Coordinates of C-alpha atoms and ligand atoms in Angstrom, one line a residue:
Chain A
X12 CA 0.6 9.2 -5.0
X13 CA -2.2 6.9 -2.2
X14 CA -2.8 4.5 -4.8
X15 CA 0.8 4.2 -5.4
X16 CA 0.9 3.7 -1.3
X17 CA -1.5 1.2 -1.2
X18 CA 0.1 -0.8 -3.8
X19 CA 3.1 -0.8 -1.4
X20 CA 1.7 -1.9 1.2
X21 CA 0.0 -4.4 -0.2
X22 CA 3.5 -6.2 -1.5
X23 CA 5.1 -5.4 2.0
X24 CA 2.5 -7.8 3.5
X25 CA 2.2 -10.2 0.5
X26 CA 6.3 -10.8 0.8
X27 CA 6.5 -10.6 4.6
X28 CA 3.6 -13.7 4.5
X29 CA 6.2 -16.5 2.9
X30 CA 3.3 -19.3 2.7
X31 CA 1.2 -17.2 0.3
X32 CA 4.0 -16.2 -1.9
X33 CA 5.3 -20.1 -1.6
X34 CA 1.2 -20.5 -3.0
X35 CA 1.6 -17.9 -5.6
X36 CA 5.3 -19.5 -7.1
X37 CA 5.5 -22.8 -6.3
X38 CA 2.4 -24.6 -6.1
X39 CA 1.8 -24.3 -9.4
X40 CA 4.3 -25.5 -10.5
X41 CA 4.4 -28.3 -8.3
X42 CA 0.8 -28.6 -10.3
X43 CA 2.0 -28.6 -13.8
X44 CA 4.6 -31.2 -13.3
X45 CA 2.7 -33.3 -11.4
X46 CA 0.4 -32.4 -14.3
X47 CA 3.1 -33.0 -17.0
X48 CA 3.5 -36.9 -15.7
X49 CA 0.5 -37.7 -16.3
X50 CA -0.5 -36.1 -19.5
X51 CA 3.1 -36.6 -21.5
X52 CA 2.7 -40.8 -20.9
X53 CA 1.7 -41.2 -24.3
X54 CA 3.7 -44.1 -24.8
X55 CA 1.7 -46.0 -22.7
X56 CA 3.0 -49.6 -22.6
X57 CA 0.4 -52.2 -23.6
X58 CA 0.2 -55.6 -22.8
X59 CA -1.5 -58.1 -24.9
X60 CA -1.8 -61.6 -26.7
X61 CA -1.7 -62.2 -30.6
X62 CA -2.6 -65.2 -32.3
X63 CA -1.5 -66.8 -35.5
X64 CA 0.8 -63.1 -36.3
X65 CA 3.1 -63.3 -39.4
X66 CA 6.7 -63.1 -38.4
X67 CA 7.0 -59.6 -39.1
X68 CA 3.7 -58.5 -37.7
X69 CA 4.9 -59.9 -34.3
X70 CA 8.3 -58.1 -34.8
X71 CA 6.8 -54.5 -35.5
X72 CA 4.9 -55.3 -32.9
X73 CA 7.6 -55.7 -30.4
X74 CA 9.1 -53.1 -31.6
X75 CA 6.5 -50.8 -30.8
X76 CA 7.8 -51.6 -27.1
X77 CA 4.6 -53.4 -26.5
X78 CA 4.8 -56.7 -24.2
X79 CA 3.6 -59.1 -27.0
X80 CA 3.2 -62.6 -26.8
X81 CA 2.6 -65.6 -29.3
X82 CA -0.5 -67.6 -27.6
X83 CA -3.6 -69.9 -28.7
X84 CA -7.0 -68.7 -29.0
X85 CA -7.9 -70.4 -26.1
X86 CA -5.4 -69.0 -23.7
X87 CA -5.7 -65.5 -25.2
X88 CA -9.2 -64.9 -23.9
X89 CA -8.3 -66.4 -21.0
X90 CA -5.2 -64.3 -20.1
X91 CA -7.6 -61.1 -21.4
X92 CA -10.4 -62.7 -19.2
X93 CA -8.3 -62.4 -15.9
X94 CA -7.2 -59.3 -17.0
X95 CA -3.5 -59.9 -17.6
X96 CA -3.9 -58.3 -20.7
X97 CA -5.7 -55.6 -22.4
X98 CA -6.7 -57.2 -25.7
X99 CA -5.5 -59.7 -28.3
X100 CA -5.3 -59.6 -31.5
X101 CA -6.5 -63.1 -33.5
X102 CA -5.0 -63.0 -37.3
X103 CA -8.1 -64.8 -39.4
X104 CA -6.1 -62.9 -42.7
X105 CA -7.2 -60.7 -44.2
X106 CA -9.4 -60.0 -41.0
X107 CA -7.4 -59.0 -37.6
X108 CA -9.9 -59.6 -35.0
X109 CA -9.0 -57.2 -32.3
X110 CA -11.1 -58.3 -28.7
X111 CA -10.2 -54.8 -26.3
X112 CA -10.4 -55.7 -22.3
X113 CA -11.9 -52.2 -22.8
X114 CA -12.6 -51.0 -19.7
X115 CA -10.0 -48.6 -19.6
X116 CA -10.7 -46.2 -22.5
X117 CA -6.6 -45.1 -21.9
X118 CA -5.5 -48.6 -22.3
X119 CA -7.9 -49.6 -25.5
X120 CA -6.5 -46.4 -26.7
X121 CA -2.7 -47.3 -26.4
X122 CA -4.0 -50.4 -27.9
X123 CA -5.3 -49.4 -31.1
X124 CA -2.3 -47.4 -31.7
X125 CA 0.3 -49.5 -31.3
X126 CA -1.3 -51.7 -33.5
X127 CA -1.6 -48.6 -35.9
X128 CA 1.8 -47.9 -35.7
X129 CA 3.0 -51.0 -36.5
X130 CA 0.7 -51.0 -39.6
X131 CA 1.9 -47.6 -40.8
X132 CA 5.4 -49.4 -40.2
X133 CA 4.4 -52.6 -42.0
X134 CA 2.9 -51.2 -45.0
X135 CA 5.5 -49.3 -46.4
X136 CA 8.1 -52.0 -46.2
X137 CA 5.5 -54.1 -48.5
X138 CA 5.7 -52.3 -51.0
X139 CA 2.5 -53.1 -51.8
X140 CA 0.5 -49.1 -51.0
X141 CA 3.7 -46.2 -50.5
X142 CA 1.1 -43.6 -48.9
X143 CA -1.3 -45.4 -46.9
X144 CA -2.2 -42.8 -44.6
X145 CA -0.9 -38.8 -45.6
X146 CA -1.7 -37.2 -42.3
X147 CA -1.1 -33.4 -42.1
X148 CA -1.7 -31.4 -39.0
X149 CA -2.9 -27.4 -39.7
X150 CA -1.7 -26.4 -36.2
X151 CA 0.9 -28.0 -33.2
X152 CA 1.0 -32.2 -34.9
X153 CA 2.1 -35.4 -33.9
X154 CA 4.0 -34.0 -31.1
X155 CA 1.1 -32.1 -29.0
X156 CA 0.7 -34.0 -26.1
X157 CA -2.0 -33.5 -23.7
X158 CA -0.4 -31.1 -22.1
X159 CA 0.8 -28.5 -24.8
X160 CA -3.1 -28.8 -25.2
X161 CA -3.6 -28.1 -21.2
X162 CA -1.3 -26.3 -20.2
X163 CA -2.5 -23.0 -21.9
X164 CA -5.3 -23.6 -20.3
X165 CA -4.1 -24.5 -16.7
X166 CA -1.4 -21.1 -16.7
X167 CA -4.6 -18.9 -16.9
X168 CA -6.4 -21.2 -14.6
X169 CA -4.1 -20.3 -11.8
X170 CA -3.7 -16.5 -12.1
X171 CA -7.4 -16.7 -11.5
X172 CA -7.5 -19.1 -9.3
X173 CA -4.6 -17.5 -6.8
X174 CA -5.5 -13.9 -7.5
X175 CA -9.7 -14.6 -7.0
X176 CA -8.2 -16.0 -3.8
X177 CA -5.8 -13.7 -2.3
X178 CA -7.1 -10.8 -3.0
X179 CA -10.2 -11.7 -2.1
X180 CA -9.2 -12.5 0.9
X181 CA -6.7 -9.2 1.5
X182 CA -9.7 -7.4 0.6
X183 CA -11.8 -9.3 3.3
X184 CA -9.1 -9.1 5.8
X185 CA -9.3 -5.4 5.6
X186 CA -13.0 -5.5 5.7
X187 CA -12.7 -7.1 9.0
X188 CA -10.9 -5.7 10.7
X189 CA -12.1 -2.0 10.1
X190 CA -8.9 -1.0 8.5
X191 CA -11.4 -0.5 5.0
X192 CA -13.0 1.7 7.2
X193 CA -10.0 3.5 8.3
X194 CA -9.3 4.1 5.6
X195 CA -11.7 5.9 5.0
X196 CA -11.2 8.1 7.2
X197 CA -8.8 9.3 5.5
X198 CA -8.8 11.8 2.1
X199 CA -8.3 8.4 -0.3
X200 CA -11.1 8.0 -3.1
X201 CA -12.6 5.1 -3.7
X202 CA -10.9 4.5 -7.0
X203 CA -8.1 5.2 -5.7
X204 CA -8.2 2.1 -3.4
X205 CA -9.8 -0.5 -6.3
X206 CA -6.8 1.0 -8.8
X207 CA -4.2 0.2 -5.3
X208 CA -5.4 -3.1 -5.6
X209 CA -5.8 -3.5 -8.7
X210 CA -2.1 -2.0 -9.3
X211 CA -0.3 -4.3 -6.2
X212 CA -2.2 -8.2 -6.9
X213 CA -1.7 -7.1 -10.5
X214 CA 2.1 -6.5 -10.1
X215 CA 2.2 -10.8 -8.6
X216 CA 0.3 -11.9 -11.6
X217 CA 2.3 -10.8 -13.7
X218 CA 5.4 -12.0 -12.0
X219 CA 3.8 -15.4 -11.3
X220 CA 3.0 -15.6 -15.0
X221 CA 5.8 -14.7 -16.1
X222 CA 7.7 -17.7 -13.5
X223 CA 4.9 -20.2 -14.5
X224 CA 5.0 -20.2 -17.6
X225 CA 9.4 -19.7 -18.1
X226 CA 9.0 -23.1 -16.4
X227 CA 6.0 -24.7 -18.1
X228 CA 7.9 -23.7 -21.8
X229 CA 11.5 -24.2 -20.4
X230 CA 11.5 -27.3 -17.7
X231 CA 8.7 -29.2 -19.0
X232 CA 9.4 -28.7 -22.4
X233 CA 5.8 -27.2 -23.3
X234 CA 5.1 -26.4 -27.4
X235 CA 4.4 -22.5 -27.7
X236 CA 5.0 -20.5 -31.1
X237 CA 3.5 -17.0 -30.2
X238 CA 4.9 -14.1 -28.1
X239 CA 5.9 -14.0 -24.2
X240 CA 4.0 -10.8 -24.7
X241 CA 0.8 -11.7 -25.8
X242 CA 0.9 -14.3 -23.2
X243 CA 1.2 -11.8 -20.2
X244 CA -1.4 -9.5 -21.4
X245 CA -4.3 -12.1 -21.5
X246 CA -3.2 -13.3 -18.1
X247 CA -3.0 -9.6 -16.9
X248 CA -6.8 -9.4 -18.0
X249 CA -7.7 -13.0 -16.7
X250 CA -6.1 -11.2 -13.0
X251 CA -7.7 -8.2 -13.5
X252 CA -11.2 -10.0 -14.0
X253 CA -10.0 -12.0 -11.1
X254 CA -8.8 -9.4 -8.6
X255 CA -12.4 -7.4 -8.9
X256 CA -14.3 -10.5 -9.0
X257 CA -12.4 -11.8 -5.4
X258 CA -12.7 -8.2 -3.9
X259 CA -16.5 -8.1 -4.8
X260 CA -17.6 -11.6 -3.3
X261 CA -15.1 -10.5 -0.5
X262 CA -18.0 -8.2 0.6
X263 CA -21.2 -11.4 0.7
X264 CA -18.3 -13.2 2.5
X265 CA -18.0 -12.8 6.3
X266 CA -14.8 -14.7 7.5
X267 CA -11.9 -16.5 5.2
X268 CA -13.9 -19.5 5.4
X269 CA -16.5 -18.2 3.5
X270 CA -14.5 -16.1 0.5
X271 CA -12.7 -20.4 0.3
X272 CA -16.6 -21.5 -0.1
X273 CA -16.8 -19.0 -2.9
X274 CA -14.3 -22.0 -4.9
X275 CA -16.1 -24.8 -6.0
X276 CA -18.8 -22.1 -6.5
X277 CA -17.2 -19.9 -8.8
X278 CA -13.9 -20.7 -9.8
X279 CA -13.5 -24.6 -10.6
X280 CA -17.0 -24.3 -13.0
X281 CA -14.7 -22.0 -14.8
X282 CA -12.2 -24.8 -15.3
X283 CA -14.3 -27.3 -16.3
X284 CA -16.5 -25.3 -19.3
X285 CA -13.4 -23.2 -20.3
X286 CA -12.5 -25.7 -23.5
X287 CA -10.2 -27.9 -21.4
X288 CA -12.9 -30.4 -22.5
X289 CA -15.2 -31.0 -25.5
X290 CA -18.1 -29.0 -24.9
X291 CA -19.4 -29.7 -28.5
X292 CA -22.6 -31.5 -28.3
X293 CA -23.6 -30.6 -25.0
X294 CA -26.9 -28.3 -24.1
X295 CA -26.8 -24.8 -25.3
X296 CA -27.1 -24.1 -21.9
X297 CA -23.6 -25.1 -20.8
X298 CA -22.3 -24.0 -23.8
X299 CA -24.0 -20.8 -22.8
X300 CA -23.0 -21.2 -19.0
X301 CA -19.7 -21.4 -20.9
X302 CA -19.1 -18.6 -22.9
X303 CA -20.3 -16.4 -19.9
X304 CA -17.4 -17.9 -18.0
X305 CA -14.5 -15.2 -18.2
X306 CA -12.0 -17.9 -18.1
X307 CA -13.3 -19.5 -21.5
X308 CA -12.4 -16.1 -23.4
X309 CA -8.5 -16.0 -21.8
X310 CA -7.9 -20.1 -22.9
X311 CA -9.3 -19.0 -25.8
X312 CA -7.2 -16.5 -26.0
X313 CA -3.6 -18.5 -24.7
X314 CA -4.2 -21.4 -26.9
X315 CA -4.6 -18.9 -29.6
X316 CA -1.4 -17.1 -29.0
X317 CA 0.5 -20.5 -27.7
X318 CA -1.0 -23.2 -30.2
X319 CA -1.9 -21.7 -33.1
X320 CA 1.1 -18.7 -32.6
X321 CA -1.9 -15.4 -33.0
X322 CA -1.3 -12.3 -32.7
X323 CA -3.1 -10.3 -30.1
X324 CA -5.2 -8.7 -33.2
X325 CA -6.4 -12.3 -33.9
X326 CA -7.7 -12.7 -30.7
X327 CA -9.1 -9.0 -30.8
X328 CA -12.8 -10.3 -29.3
X329 CA -11.5 -12.8 -26.0
X330 CA -9.2 -9.7 -25.2
X331 CA -11.8 -7.1 -25.8
X332 CA -14.2 -9.8 -24.0
X333 CA -12.1 -9.4 -20.8
X334 CA -11.1 -6.2 -20.8
X335 CA -15.3 -6.1 -20.7
X336 CA -15.1 -8.2 -17.7
X337 CA -12.7 -6.0 -16.1
X338 CA -13.8 -2.6 -16.3
X339 CA -17.4 -4.2 -15.1
X340 CA -16.1 -5.7 -12.1
X341 CA -13.6 -2.7 -11.0
X342 CA -16.8 -0.3 -11.7
X343 CA -18.9 -2.4 -9.8
X344 CA -16.1 -2.9 -6.7
X345 CA -15.7 1.5 -6.5
X346 CA -19.6 1.9 -6.8
X347 CA -19.8 -1.0 -3.8
X348 CA -17.3 0.9 -1.6
X349 CA -20.0 4.3 -1.5
X350 CA -21.6 2.0 1.1
X351 CA -18.5 3.3 3.4
X352 CA -18.5 6.2 2.5
X353 CA -20.4 8.3 -0.5
X354 CA -17.6 10.5 -2.3
Chain B
X698 CA -18.4 33.3 19.3
X699 CA -20.7 31.1 18.5
X700 CA -19.7 31.0 14.8
X701 CA -16.3 29.6 16.1
X702 CA -18.7 26.6 16.3
X703 CA -15.9 23.3 13.4
X704 CA -18.5 20.9 13.9
X705 CA -22.4 21.7 13.4
X706 CA -24.6 18.7 13.9
X707 CA -28.7 19.4 13.0
X708 CA -31.3 16.9 14.0
X709 CA -29.4 13.9 13.4
X710 CA -31.2 10.7 12.7
X711 CA -29.7 7.5 11.9
X712 CA -31.2 3.8 11.0
X713 CA -30.1 0.9 10.7
X714 CA -33.2 -0.8 8.9
X715 CA -36.4 -0.5 10.9
X716 CA -34.4 0.5 14.1
X717 CA -33.7 3.7 14.4
X718 CA -30.3 4.0 16.4
X719 CA -29.6 7.1 16.7
X720 CA -32.8 10.3 16.9
X721 CA -32.9 13.2 16.3
X722 CA -29.9 14.5 17.6
X723 CA -28.0 18.2 17.5
X724 CA -24.9 19.0 19.1
X725 CA -21.5 21.2 18.2
X726 CA -17.9 21.0 18.8
X727 CA -17.0 24.7 19.6
X728 CA -12.9 25.6 18.3
X729 CA -10.4 24.1 21.3
X730 CA -12.6 22.5 23.3
X731 CA -12.5 19.0 24.2
X732 CA -16.6 17.5 24.5
X733 CA -16.9 14.2 26.1
X734 CA -19.9 11.9 24.8
X735 CA -20.9 10.0 27.8
X736 CA -23.0 7.1 27.9
X737 CA -23.5 3.4 28.1
X738 CA -22.4 0.7 25.8
X739 CA -25.3 0.3 22.6
X740 CA -26.3 4.2 23.1
X741 CA -24.8 5.2 19.9
X742 CA -21.7 7.1 20.7
X743 CA -19.9 5.0 17.6
X744 CA -22.6 5.5 15.4
X745 CA -22.2 9.2 16.2
X746 CA -18.7 10.2 15.8
X747 CA -18.3 7.5 12.5
X748 CA -20.9 9.6 10.5
X749 CA -19.2 13.0 11.9
X750 CA -15.9 11.4 10.8
X751 CA -17.8 11.3 7.2
X752 CA -17.8 7.7 7.0
X753 CA -20.9 5.6 6.7
X754 CA -24.8 7.4 5.8
X755 CA -26.8 9.1 7.7
X756 CA -30.7 9.1 7.4
X757 CA -31.5 12.9 7.8
X758 CA -30.5 15.7 9.3
X759 CA -27.3 17.9 8.8
X760 CA -23.6 17.5 9.2
X761 CA -21.5 20.6 8.8
X762 CA -17.3 19.9 9.8
X763 CA -15.2 23.2 9.2
X764 CA -19.1 24.5 7.7
X765 CA -18.6 21.6 5.0
X766 CA -21.2 19.4 4.6
X767 CA -20.7 16.1 5.5
X768 CA -18.9 13.9 3.6
X769 CA -16.3 16.1 2.3
X770 CA -12.8 15.2 1.3
X771 CA -11.2 18.3 2.0
X772 CA -12.8 18.0 5.5
X773 CA -11.5 14.2 6.0
X774 CA -7.7 15.5 5.4
X775 CA -8.1 17.8 8.4
X776 CA -9.6 15.2 10.7
X777 CA -7.8 13.0 12.9
X778 CA -10.2 10.1 13.9
X779 CA -9.5 7.0 16.1
X780 CA -11.8 4.5 16.0
X781 CA -13.3 2.3 18.7
X782 CA -11.4 -0.8 17.4
X783 CA -7.7 -1.1 16.3
X784 CA -8.2 -0.6 12.7
X785 CA -4.5 -1.9 12.3
X786 CA -2.0 -4.3 10.1
X787 CA -1.0 -6.8 11.9
X788 CA 0.9 -8.1 9.8
X789 CA 2.8 -4.6 9.0
X790 CA 5.5 -3.2 12.3
X791 CA 4.4 0.1 13.3
X792 CA 6.1 1.7 11.5
X793 CA 4.7 0.3 7.9
X794 CA 1.7 1.8 9.3
X795 CA 2.2 5.1 11.1
X796 CA 4.1 5.3 7.0
X797 CA 0.8 3.6 4.9
X798 CA -1.6 5.9 6.8
X799 CA 0.9 9.2 6.5
X800 CA 0.4 8.4 3.0
X801 CA -2.9 8.4 2.8
X802 CA -3.2 12.0 4.5
X803 CA -0.7 13.4 2.0
X804 CA 1.8 14.1 4.8
X805 CA 4.8 15.5 2.7
X806 CA 7.4 13.0 2.1
X807 CA 10.1 15.4 3.6
X808 CA 8.3 16.0 6.9
X809 CA 6.8 12.4 6.8
X810 CA 10.0 10.5 8.7
X811 CA 10.2 13.3 11.3
X812 CA 7.0 13.5 11.9
X813 CA 6.4 9.7 12.7
X814 CA 9.0 10.1 14.5
X815 CA 7.3 12.6 16.7
X816 CA 4.4 11.2 17.6
X817 CA 6.5 7.9 18.2
X818 CA 8.0 9.4 20.6
X819 CA 4.7 10.8 21.3
X820 CA 3.6 7.7 22.8
X821 CA 6.1 6.2 23.4
X822 CA 6.3 3.4 20.9
X823 CA 9.9 4.2 19.7
X824 CA 11.5 0.9 20.8
X825 CA 9.0 -0.7 19.8
X826 CA 8.0 0.8 15.8
X827 CA 10.2 -2.3 14.1
X828 CA 8.4 -4.7 15.5
X829 CA 5.0 -6.4 13.5
X830 CA 1.7 -4.4 15.6
X831 CA 0.2 -8.6 16.1
X832 CA 3.1 -8.9 19.0
X833 CA 2.0 -5.5 20.4
X834 CA -0.5 -5.3 23.9
X835 CA -3.8 -4.2 23.4
X836 CA -2.4 -0.6 25.3
X837 CA 0.6 -0.9 22.5
X838 CA -2.4 -0.5 20.0
X839 CA -4.1 1.9 21.5
X840 CA -1.2 4.3 21.5
X841 CA -0.3 2.8 17.4
X842 CA -4.0 4.0 16.6
X843 CA -3.8 7.0 18.5
X844 CA -0.3 8.2 16.9
X845 CA -1.8 8.0 13.3
X846 CA -4.4 10.0 14.3
X847 CA -2.4 12.5 15.2
X848 CA 0.0 12.2 12.2
X849 CA -0.8 15.0 9.8
X850 CA -1.4 17.5 12.6
X851 CA -5.5 17.4 12.6
X852 CA -8.0 20.7 13.6
X853 CA -9.6 18.6 14.8
X854 CA -9.2 14.7 16.8
X855 CA -12.2 12.8 16.8
X856 CA -12.1 10.1 20.0
X857 CA -13.8 7.0 19.8
X858 CA -12.6 5.3 23.7
X859 CA -9.5 6.1 23.0
X860 CA -8.7 5.1 26.7
X861 CA -10.3 1.4 26.6
X862 CA -7.9 -1.2 28.2
X863 CA -5.0 1.1 28.5
X864 CA -3.3 1.7 32.4
X865 CA -4.0 4.3 33.9
X866 CA -0.7 5.8 34.1
X867 CA -1.2 6.0 29.8
X868 CA -4.7 7.1 30.5
X869 CA -3.3 9.8 32.6
X870 CA -0.7 10.5 29.4
X871 CA -3.0 10.4 26.9
X872 CA -5.2 13.2 28.8
X873 CA -2.4 15.4 28.9
X874 CA -1.2 15.1 25.4
X875 CA -5.3 15.9 24.4
X876 CA -4.9 19.4 27.1
X877 CA -1.9 20.2 24.9
X878 CA -3.3 19.8 21.7
X879 CA -6.3 21.8 23.2
X880 CA -3.5 24.3 24.5
X881 CA -2.7 24.8 20.6
X882 CA -6.0 24.9 19.2
X883 CA -7.6 21.3 18.1
X884 CA -11.0 20.8 18.6
X885 CA -11.5 17.4 20.3
X886 CA -14.5 15.1 20.5
X887 CA -14.3 11.9 22.6
X888 CA -16.4 9.3 23.3
X889 CA -16.2 7.7 26.7
X890 CA -18.7 4.9 28.9
X891 CA -15.7 5.6 32.3
X892 CA -17.8 7.9 34.4
X893 CA -15.1 9.7 36.0
X894 CA -13.0 10.2 32.6
X895 CA -16.0 12.9 31.7
X896 CA -15.4 15.1 34.1
X897 CA -12.2 15.8 32.6
X898 CA -14.3 17.5 29.5
X899 CA -15.1 21.5 29.4
X900 CA -19.4 20.2 28.1
X901 CA -20.4 16.3 28.5
X902 CA -23.2 15.3 26.2
X903 CA -24.6 12.5 27.7
X904 CA -26.3 10.2 25.2
X905 CA -28.7 7.1 26.2
X906 CA -30.9 4.5 23.6
X907 CA -29.9 7.2 20.6
X908 CA -31.6 10.3 22.2
X909 CA -28.9 13.3 23.4
X910 CA -30.3 13.5 27.4
X911 CA -28.2 15.9 28.4
X912 CA -25.4 18.7 27.1
X913 CA -23.2 21.5 29.3
X914 CA -20.6 21.9 31.8
X915 CA -20.0 19.2 33.9
X916 CA -20.7 21.2 36.7
X917 CA -23.8 23.0 35.7
X918 CA -24.8 19.4 34.4
X919 CA -23.7 18.4 38.8
X920 CA -26.1 21.5 39.9
X921 CA -29.2 20.6 38.0
X922 CA -29.4 17.1 39.2
X923 CA -28.1 18.3 42.2
X924 CA -25.4 15.4 43.4
X925 CA -21.4 15.0 43.2
X926 CA -21.4 11.8 41.4
X927 CA -21.4 11.8 37.8
X928 CA -23.4 8.0 38.1
X929 CA -25.9 10.5 39.8
X930 CA -26.0 12.8 37.2
X931 CA -26.4 10.0 34.7
X932 CA -29.0 8.9 36.3
X933 CA -31.1 12.4 36.3
X934 CA -31.0 13.0 33.1
X935 CA -31.8 9.5 32.0
X936 CA -35.4 9.9 34.1
X937 CA -34.2 7.2 37.0
X938 CA -33.7 8.7 39.9
X939 CA -31.3 7.4 42.1
Ligands
LIG653 N1 -24.5 -1.0 10.8 C1 -25.1 -1.6 11.9 N2 -26.3 -2.3 11.5 C2 -27.3 -2.6 12.6 N3 -27.2 -1.7 14.0 C3 -25.8 -1.2 14.1 C4 -24.5 -1.0 13.0 N4 -24.0 -0.4 13.6 C5 -24.6 -0.3 14.9 N5 -25.7 -0.7 14.9 C6 -26.8 -0.8 16.2 O1 -27.0 1.0 16.9 C7 -26.7 0.7 18.5 C8 -26.0 1.4 18.6 O2 -24.3 1.3 18.7 P1 -22.7 2.3 18.7 O3 -22.8 3.5 18.3 O4 -22.0 0.9 18.6 O5 -23.3 2.0 20.2 P2 -21.2 2.7 21.5 O6 -20.6 3.0 20.6 O7 -22.9 3.5 22.0 O8 -21.4 1.6 22.5 C9 -26.4 -0.6 19.2 O9 -27.6 -1.8 19.6 C10 -25.6 -1.5 17.3 O10 -26.7 -3.0 17.5
LIG654 MG1 -18.7 2.5 20.8

């Protein structure tokens, strides 16, 4: 009963704080929308010159939407050096020399993609090779954009970030404002406090997940083949970790600013090492560090569900690890409250 | 009669790190009395009453409240505590604060709203109950804190400097209320650093530098010090002659 009252009070406090509500429900959408603009631009238009290309090839290259000019070798070299183009293609059949400007990896890839697309279109029509390249995908597919790959991790990250920050700060306020101590002068039990926080912020985590996920799938058109409920289960586990870690670390902060200082220390490294970037070939200790981070397992579970369509049973391992972290941190919280009252 | 002590503190010592804040304090609070703890700021009054209220730990000694060793949740239920600093939820209104704490004390749903009305009336906050606490004045916050301490009709009231920042009229009302509670059998432990307030207490403990330097009826203490002013009494027992 006390747990429920505490939960109710937390909900009241959050709801009355308009800015926090906006932070929880609008900020993630804004960030995801910005990212969608950046990541789904897979049809980057490139500009390059061709020298001595056959007419069919030139047509195909133009069909891809690239800006292609037919110039002399001298002009091509000059324009590339001046930064007017991304590359030039010198056709010295049967060889084609591709000279890339090279300083922008995205531009490099765009040029190569354009050339490949044109060639693929060209080869079958020539009737020489029917199946020049046969590419199949186990999961996802050629329509899988960077956003599809990043979205599951990002949804998990938003939960981690916002729940950590907001629960940490509200517990800190409870400490510094003396209300935690005041609560300890009532018959509430230590675990009731921790669970009250768990349910209060758990509710907001559920609402936020549902909302962010709806936006990601429906508005941003991100692919997800897994079940919505499974995603929710993983996100609630991530929220529990974030909540218990936030309230725990709030004991080491004297004010809100010091709470914010934990973000670059414990939250940001998690996003870099959670599998958003390829860690293969990294030193062992980086891999171990990544394995020690809760978000790594959360992200793995979310990608499993959303991209590969895994069921909860398929991802039992990350689920067990996340639950382990949650229970561990929750227990630490209950123990840490002994400082205020022994029973 | 001696067995009517609702609070019994024996040889209480409190250390924070290497500093000893309370030195071997023994005292008791009798049923239905008002015991005042008088001492300058930093003497250790808050540390002492917090230990009695079951908050934090103490290094040595024994505290028994209603015959049970503290901290005990069963006993905490029968204590009303008002801290020196107002511990209120600033972003919520007075009513929300009262509702939350009455739930904490397990006041039944049926009883809750009428009880909240009663205490609001008592501290004259009824018209302001729906305003957020951060818009309250210092005196209003003190009154709300007192209302919270009274919510669950406790047998023992522990009030840490309840009248600090409270205007004279309100202070008088507070004391009238304390007397009324005393009359219905509530035992009160009140700390203060205001000398003239101390005279309202049935018994008075003088605290200096973490030591209980005297304990007795205000009139007795005055007699022993051979003076009519509380200041002189304090100086007398503090070992400093005025
Ligand atoms: N948690 C603590 N850690 C260290 N010192 C403390 C702590 N709480 C109180 N003190 C010290 O104990 C002394 C007595 O404080 P306090 O009980 O608040 O006095 P009073 O209430 O009489 O003004 C002060 O010197 C204060 O600095
Ligand atoms: Mg004090």
